[in-house]
Short mmCIF file of C-alpha atoms and ligand atoms in Angstrom, two decimals:
data_model
loop_
_atom_site.label_atom_id
_atom_site.label_comp_id
_atom_site.label_asym_id
_atom_site.label_seq_id
_atom_site.Cartn_x
_atom_site.Cartn_y
_atom_site.Cartn_z
CA MET M 1 31.55 79.11 -29.10
CA LYS M 2 30.99 78.31 -32.76
CA LEU M 3 29.31 74.93 -33.17
CA GLY M 4 29.78 73.13 -36.46
CA VAL M 5 27.65 70.14 -37.42
CA MET M 6 29.14 67.59 -39.79
CA GLY M 7 26.23 65.71 -41.31
CA CYS M 8 22.89 67.54 -41.20
CA GLY M 9 20.75 64.39 -41.41
CA LYS M 10 18.12 63.12 -39.01
CA MET M 11 20.18 62.91 -35.82
CA GLY M 12 22.27 66.07 -36.38
CA THR M 13 19.17 68.12 -37.11
CA ALA M 14 17.16 66.65 -34.21
CA LEU M 15 19.91 67.29 -31.62
CA VAL M 16 20.66 70.80 -32.76
CA ALA M 17 17.02 71.80 -33.28
CA GLY M 18 16.33 70.59 -29.73
CA ALA M 19 19.24 72.58 -28.33
CA VAL M 20 18.13 75.74 -30.16
CA LYS M 21 14.54 75.28 -28.99
CA SER M 22 15.69 74.86 -25.38
CA GLY M 23 17.80 78.03 -25.64
CA ALA M 24 21.06 76.11 -25.05
CA ILE M 25 22.51 77.42 -28.31
CA GLN M 26 21.61 80.23 -30.69
CA GLY M 27 21.12 79.83 -34.43
CA ALA M 28 23.78 82.53 -34.92
CA ASP M 29 26.43 80.33 -33.24
CA LEU M 30 25.77 77.41 -35.59
CA ILE M 31 26.92 76.19 -38.94
CA GLY M 32 25.89 72.93 -40.58
CA PHE M 33 27.96 71.22 -43.26
CA ASP M 34 26.51 68.50 -45.49
CA PRO M 35 27.06 67.55 -49.14
CA SER M 36 23.32 67.04 -49.55
CA THR M 37 21.35 70.18 -50.50
CA SER M 38 18.07 68.81 -49.17
CA ALA M 39 19.69 67.93 -45.80
CA ARG M 40 21.17 71.44 -45.58
CA GLU M 41 17.82 73.06 -46.32
CA ALA M 42 15.98 70.98 -43.74
CA PHE M 43 18.69 71.72 -41.13
CA ALA M 44 18.55 75.48 -41.79
CA LEU M 45 14.77 75.46 -41.51
CA ALA M 46 14.71 73.43 -38.28
CA THR M 47 17.58 75.20 -36.49
CA GLY M 48 17.84 78.70 -37.92
CA GLY M 49 21.57 78.02 -38.38
CA GLU M 50 23.80 78.87 -41.30
CA VAL M 51 24.65 76.01 -43.69
CA THR M 52 27.45 75.26 -46.10
CA GLY M 53 28.22 72.70 -48.77
CA GLU M 54 31.96 73.31 -48.36
CA VAL M 55 33.92 71.90 -45.45
CA SER M 56 35.96 75.13 -45.37
CA GLY M 57 32.82 76.74 -43.90
CA LEU M 58 33.67 74.95 -40.62
CA ALA M 59 37.10 76.62 -40.27
CA ALA M 60 36.07 78.96 -37.45
CA CYS M 61 34.40 76.25 -35.34
CA ASP M 62 35.81 75.28 -31.95
CA VAL M 63 33.19 72.59 -31.28
CA LEU M 64 32.18 70.04 -33.89
CA LEU M 65 29.30 67.60 -33.71
CA LEU M 66 30.05 64.54 -35.87
CA CYS M 67 26.71 63.28 -37.19
CA THR M 68 27.66 61.44 -40.38
CA LYS M 69 27.10 57.70 -40.78
CA PRO M 70 30.04 55.84 -39.17
CA GLN M 71 31.36 54.76 -42.58
CA HIS M 72 31.69 58.42 -43.67
CA ALA M 73 33.33 59.64 -40.46
CA ALA M 74 37.00 59.05 -41.38
CA GLU M 75 36.64 60.99 -44.62
CA ALA M 76 34.68 63.76 -42.90
CA LEU M 77 37.27 64.17 -40.13
CA ALA M 78 40.25 63.99 -42.49
CA ALA M 79 38.91 67.08 -44.29
CA LEU M 80 39.26 69.10 -41.04
CA HIS M 81 42.99 68.57 -40.60
CA GLY M 82 44.85 71.81 -41.28
CA LEU M 83 41.52 73.65 -41.53
CA VAL M 84 40.47 74.19 -37.90
CA SER M 85 42.55 75.53 -34.99
CA SER M 86 44.58 73.18 -32.79
CA ASP M 87 42.24 73.50 -29.81
CA GLY M 88 38.68 72.26 -29.98
CA LEU M 89 36.13 69.66 -29.01
CA LEU M 90 34.71 66.88 -31.18
CA ILE M 91 31.42 65.31 -30.02
CA SER M 92 30.50 62.20 -31.99
CA VAL M 93 27.11 60.52 -32.25
CA ALA M 94 28.39 57.91 -34.73
CA ALA M 95 27.54 54.44 -33.46
CA GLY M 96 30.48 52.16 -32.68
CA LEU M 97 33.34 54.64 -33.16
CA ASP M 98 35.17 54.51 -29.83
CA LEU M 99 37.18 57.21 -28.08
CA ALA M 100 40.51 55.77 -29.26
CA TRP M 101 39.30 55.86 -32.88
CA LEU M 102 37.92 59.37 -32.49
CA SER M 103 41.17 60.62 -30.94
CA ARG M 104 43.18 59.16 -33.82
CA HIS M 105 40.97 60.79 -36.47
CA ALA M 106 40.09 64.12 -34.80
CA PRO M 107 42.12 67.22 -35.69
CA PRO M 108 45.41 67.16 -33.71
CA GLY M 109 45.04 68.59 -30.21
CA TRP M 110 41.24 68.23 -30.14
CA ARG M 111 39.42 66.69 -27.19
CA VAL M 112 36.79 64.05 -27.94
CA ILE M 113 33.45 62.87 -26.51
CA ARG M 114 31.56 59.78 -27.67
CA THR M 115 27.79 59.71 -27.33
CA MET M 116 25.11 57.06 -27.80
CA PRO M 117 21.72 58.66 -28.48
CA ASN M 118 18.62 56.78 -29.68
CA THR M 119 15.92 57.37 -32.29
CA PRO M 120 13.25 58.81 -29.94
CA ALA M 121 15.59 61.84 -29.80
CA LEU M 122 13.99 62.66 -33.15
CA VAL M 123 10.77 63.47 -31.25
CA GLY M 124 12.43 64.95 -28.15
CA GLU M 125 12.14 61.74 -26.09
CA GLY M 126 15.67 60.37 -26.33
CA ALA M 127 17.65 58.43 -23.75
CA ALA M 128 21.38 58.86 -24.23
CA ALA M 129 24.74 58.35 -22.59
CA PHE M 130 28.17 59.76 -23.30
CA ALA M 131 31.80 59.12 -22.39
CA CYS M 132 34.58 61.71 -22.28
CA GLY M 133 38.05 61.19 -23.73
CA THR M 134 41.29 62.08 -21.96
CA GLY M 135 41.65 65.82 -21.49
CA ALA M 136 37.96 66.59 -21.95
CA THR M 137 36.99 69.21 -19.38
CA ASP M 138 33.95 69.51 -17.10
CA GLY M 139 32.77 72.24 -19.47
CA ASP M 140 33.04 69.82 -22.41
CA ALA M 141 30.99 67.21 -20.54
CA GLY M 142 28.47 69.91 -19.62
CA LEU M 143 28.09 70.87 -23.27
CA ALA M 144 27.53 67.24 -24.35
CA ARG M 145 24.97 66.87 -21.57
CA THR M 146 23.21 70.08 -22.61
CA LEU M 147 22.97 69.01 -26.26
CA LEU M 148 21.69 65.52 -25.47
CA SER M 149 19.37 66.65 -22.67
CA ALA M 150 17.66 69.06 -25.05
CA VAL M 151 16.11 66.01 -26.73
CA GLY M 152 15.73 63.68 -23.75
CA SER M 153 17.99 62.49 -20.94
CA ALA M 154 21.77 62.07 -20.84
CA HIS M 155 24.07 60.15 -18.48
CA GLU M 156 27.86 60.43 -18.35
CA LEU M 157 29.38 56.94 -18.06
CA PRO M 158 32.77 55.26 -18.40
CA GLU M 159 33.28 54.22 -22.02
CA ASN M 160 33.23 50.49 -21.22
CA LEU M 161 29.51 50.82 -20.37
CA LEU M 162 28.50 52.36 -23.70
CA ASP M 163 28.09 48.91 -25.30
CA ALA M 164 25.48 48.11 -22.64
CA VAL M 165 23.78 51.44 -23.39
CA THR M 166 23.77 50.43 -27.06
CA GLY M 167 22.16 47.09 -26.14
CA LEU M 168 19.51 48.72 -23.94
CA SER M 169 18.47 52.22 -25.06
CA GLY M 170 20.24 52.28 -28.44
CA SER M 171 18.60 49.10 -29.72
CA GLY M 172 15.65 49.28 -27.32
CA PRO M 173 13.31 51.32 -29.52
CA ALA M 174 13.24 48.34 -31.91
CA TYR M 175 12.22 46.02 -29.04
CA ALA M 176 9.44 48.46 -28.14
CA PHE M 177 8.26 48.65 -31.76
CA VAL M 178 7.94 44.86 -31.81
CA MET M 179 5.99 44.95 -28.55
CA ILE M 180 3.64 47.64 -29.89
CA GLU M 181 3.09 45.68 -33.10
CA ALA M 182 2.46 42.44 -31.23
CA LEU M 183 0.05 44.05 -28.75
CA ALA M 184 -1.85 45.53 -31.70
CA ASP M 185 -1.97 42.08 -33.32
CA GLY M 186 -3.48 40.76 -30.10
CA GLY M 187 -6.11 43.50 -30.25
CA VAL M 188 -6.92 42.71 -33.87
CA LYS M 189 -7.18 39.00 -33.01
CA ALA M 190 -9.68 39.98 -30.31
CA GLY M 191 -11.70 41.96 -32.87
CA LEU M 192 -10.41 45.55 -32.78
CA PRO M 193 -9.87 47.54 -35.99
CA ARG M 194 -6.12 47.66 -36.82
CA SER M 195 -5.73 51.46 -36.55
CA ILE M 196 -7.40 51.60 -33.14
CA ALA M 197 -5.43 48.59 -31.88
CA LEU M 198 -2.16 50.22 -32.93
CA GLU M 199 -2.96 53.51 -31.25
CA LEU M 200 -4.10 51.79 -28.05
CA ALA M 201 -0.91 49.70 -27.99
CA ALA M 202 1.46 52.63 -28.61
CA ARG M 203 -0.25 54.89 -26.08
CA THR M 204 -0.30 52.11 -23.51
CA LEU M 205 3.48 51.69 -23.72
CA ARG M 206 4.06 55.45 -23.69
CA GLY M 207 1.65 55.96 -20.80
CA ALA M 208 3.17 53.15 -18.75
CA ALA M 209 6.68 54.52 -19.36
CA THR M 210 5.58 58.02 -18.33
CA LEU M 211 3.99 56.61 -15.17
CA VAL M 212 7.26 54.88 -14.21
CA LEU M 213 9.32 58.01 -14.87
CA GLU M 214 6.97 60.54 -13.28
CA SER M 215 5.80 58.56 -10.25
CA GLY M 216 9.24 57.23 -9.35
CA THR M 217 7.41 54.04 -8.32
CA HIS M 218 9.08 50.71 -9.05
CA PRO M 219 7.47 49.03 -12.10
CA ALA M 220 6.84 45.86 -10.07
CA GLN M 221 4.71 47.88 -7.64
CA LEU M 222 2.79 49.56 -10.48
CA LYS M 223 2.22 46.12 -12.01
CA ASP M 224 0.91 44.73 -8.70
CA GLN M 225 -1.47 47.69 -8.39
CA VAL M 226 -3.23 46.81 -11.68
CA ALA M 227 -3.33 43.03 -11.20
CA SER M 228 -6.42 42.36 -9.07
CA PRO M 229 -7.01 38.88 -7.63
CA GLY M 230 -8.56 36.53 -10.15
CA GLY M 231 -8.75 39.37 -12.71
CA THR M 232 -7.94 39.90 -16.36
CA THR M 233 -4.47 41.42 -15.95
CA ILE M 234 -3.07 38.58 -13.84
CA ALA M 235 -4.38 36.14 -16.45
CA GLY M 236 -2.45 38.02 -19.13
CA LEU M 237 0.66 38.33 -16.92
CA ALA M 238 0.64 34.60 -16.28
CA GLU M 239 0.81 34.02 -20.04
CA LEU M 240 3.77 36.45 -20.36
CA GLU M 241 5.59 34.54 -17.61
CA ARG M 242 4.74 31.14 -19.14
CA LEU M 243 6.10 32.27 -22.52
CA GLY M 244 9.21 33.89 -21.06
CA LEU M 245 8.86 37.59 -21.95
CA ARG M 246 11.22 38.73 -19.17
CA GLY M 247 13.93 36.26 -20.16
CA ALA M 248 13.54 37.20 -23.82
CA LEU M 249 14.05 40.92 -23.09
CA ILE M 250 17.04 40.31 -20.83
CA SER M 251 18.59 38.10 -23.53
CA ALA M 252 17.86 40.71 -26.22
CA VAL M 253 19.77 43.42 -24.31
CA ASP M 254 22.59 40.98 -23.59
CA ALA M 255 22.85 39.84 -27.25
CA ALA M 256 22.85 43.42 -28.56
CA THR M 257 25.51 44.40 -25.99
CA GLN M 258 27.72 41.48 -27.07
CA ARG M 259 27.24 42.42 -30.73
CA ALA M 260 28.21 46.04 -29.98
CA ARG M 261 31.40 44.73 -28.30
CA GLU M 262 32.20 42.55 -31.33
CA LEU M 263 31.63 45.44 -33.75
CA GLY M 264 33.80 47.70 -31.57
CA ARG M 265 36.66 45.19 -31.73
CA SER M 266 36.44 44.94 -35.52
N1 NAP O 1 19.11 58.00 -36.39
C1 NAP O 1 19.25 57.60 -35.12
O1 NAP O 1 18.31 57.44 -34.39
C2 NAP O 1 20.61 57.38 -34.51
C3 NAP O 1 20.69 56.83 -33.21
C4 NAP O 1 21.95 56.70 -32.63
C5 NAP O 1 23.07 57.10 -33.34
N2 NAP O 1 22.94 57.60 -34.60
C6 NAP O 1 24.14 57.98 -35.33
O2 NAP O 1 23.93 59.24 -35.92
C7 NAP O 1 24.70 59.31 -37.11
C8 NAP O 1 23.84 59.92 -38.18
O3 NAP O 1 22.69 59.11 -38.41
P1 NAP O 1 21.43 59.70 -39.18
O4 NAP O 1 20.34 58.72 -39.00
O5 NAP O 1 21.23 61.13 -38.80
O6 NAP O 1 21.99 59.62 -40.71
P2 NAP O 1 21.56 60.47 -41.97
O7 NAP O 1 20.17 61.01 -41.81
O8 NAP O 1 21.91 59.67 -43.18
O9 NAP O 1 22.54 61.76 -41.90
C9 NAP O 1 23.90 61.72 -42.23
C10 NAP O 1 24.20 62.91 -43.14
O10 NAP O 1 25.63 63.01 -43.30
C11 NAP O 1 25.87 63.39 -44.63
N3 NAP O 1 27.28 63.14 -44.99
C12 NAP O 1 27.81 62.11 -45.69
N4 NAP O 1 29.15 62.27 -45.81
C13 NAP O 1 29.46 63.43 -45.18
C14 NAP O 1 30.68 64.15 -44.98
N5 NAP O 1 31.86 63.69 -45.42
N6 NAP O 1 30.64 65.32 -44.29
C15 NAP O 1 29.46 65.80 -43.82
N7 NAP O 1 28.27 65.17 -43.99
C16 NAP O 1 28.26 64.00 -44.67
C17 NAP O 1 24.86 62.56 -45.39
O11 NAP O 1 24.72 63.00 -46.72
P3 NAP O 1 24.34 61.87 -47.84
O12 NAP O 1 22.96 61.41 -47.52
O13 NAP O 1 24.46 62.63 -49.12
O14 NAP O 1 25.36 60.76 -47.69
C18 NAP O 1 23.61 62.76 -44.55
O15 NAP O 1 22.91 63.95 -44.91
C19 NAP O 1 25.15 57.89 -37.45
O16 NAP O 1 26.55 57.80 -37.23
C20 NAP O 1 24.41 57.01 -36.48
O17 NAP O 1 25.23 55.94 -36.04
C21 NAP O 1 21.74 57.76 -35.20
#
């Protein structure tokens, strides 16, 4: 397999560097294409792969990872037509470009996979999903899973659920950033220095998430375990319930999912 990466920016570099680090792919089997010299240099340093500023450098690739911004994807894919062989796999991380769009713009005869990663992939803590186009093989799905799993977790889903993934894990880091910022504000209001409040808030969210994932215990049970009768935590929880935190988060995921559907239709 020769893996070509179109767009050696943040996401392309993070995914491929993770896959190289995990041993899933070798630097020698890689080539990154990007018009930006600085992006190419950073990609080569992080992955050990070859880089090129000419799209013709991708001619020998039989798997291509599309990591440009969505608005550059049509131009990037058009440059492959007549360049690559008639049998290959395109894996896209570009938000909002659906399987039908990818099939229309991929080189003729190529199979396509659409993925939805999220920004924590940049630090190896991603949560992603992917959907396979018609004709994609089990091996193709396995490759997408391997690439995404190298920087977090990956679930194969029917394409109609990817908008919900966008609303939850795709947009979710932003919800978590707001929660971290607001918790830190609460700490500052109570007298803590800003830097300490921020670190306590971020580590508290990370630690709680790790506890859920590693213990396999339902979050409601973990919550009950730390809320002692008449104590501090139940006083804080009562305020969250009074002010509607649960409803706000459910509505946020729902609104982002609806917006992803609208953008997909346009
Ligand atoms: N960042 C995330 O956390 C995240 C999460 C989910 C999905 N995604 C998806 O990942 C994709 C990449 O995002 P990113 O944050 O990695 O963007 P990025 O850092 O801007 O990287 C995109 C790279 O593609 C290059 N490029 C532009 N036109 C190209 C072409 N025709 N052929 C090859 N390369 C080209 C850009 O060069 P120039 O800078 O010179 O234009 C840039 O270096 C997006 O489609 C986004 O929807 C990202």
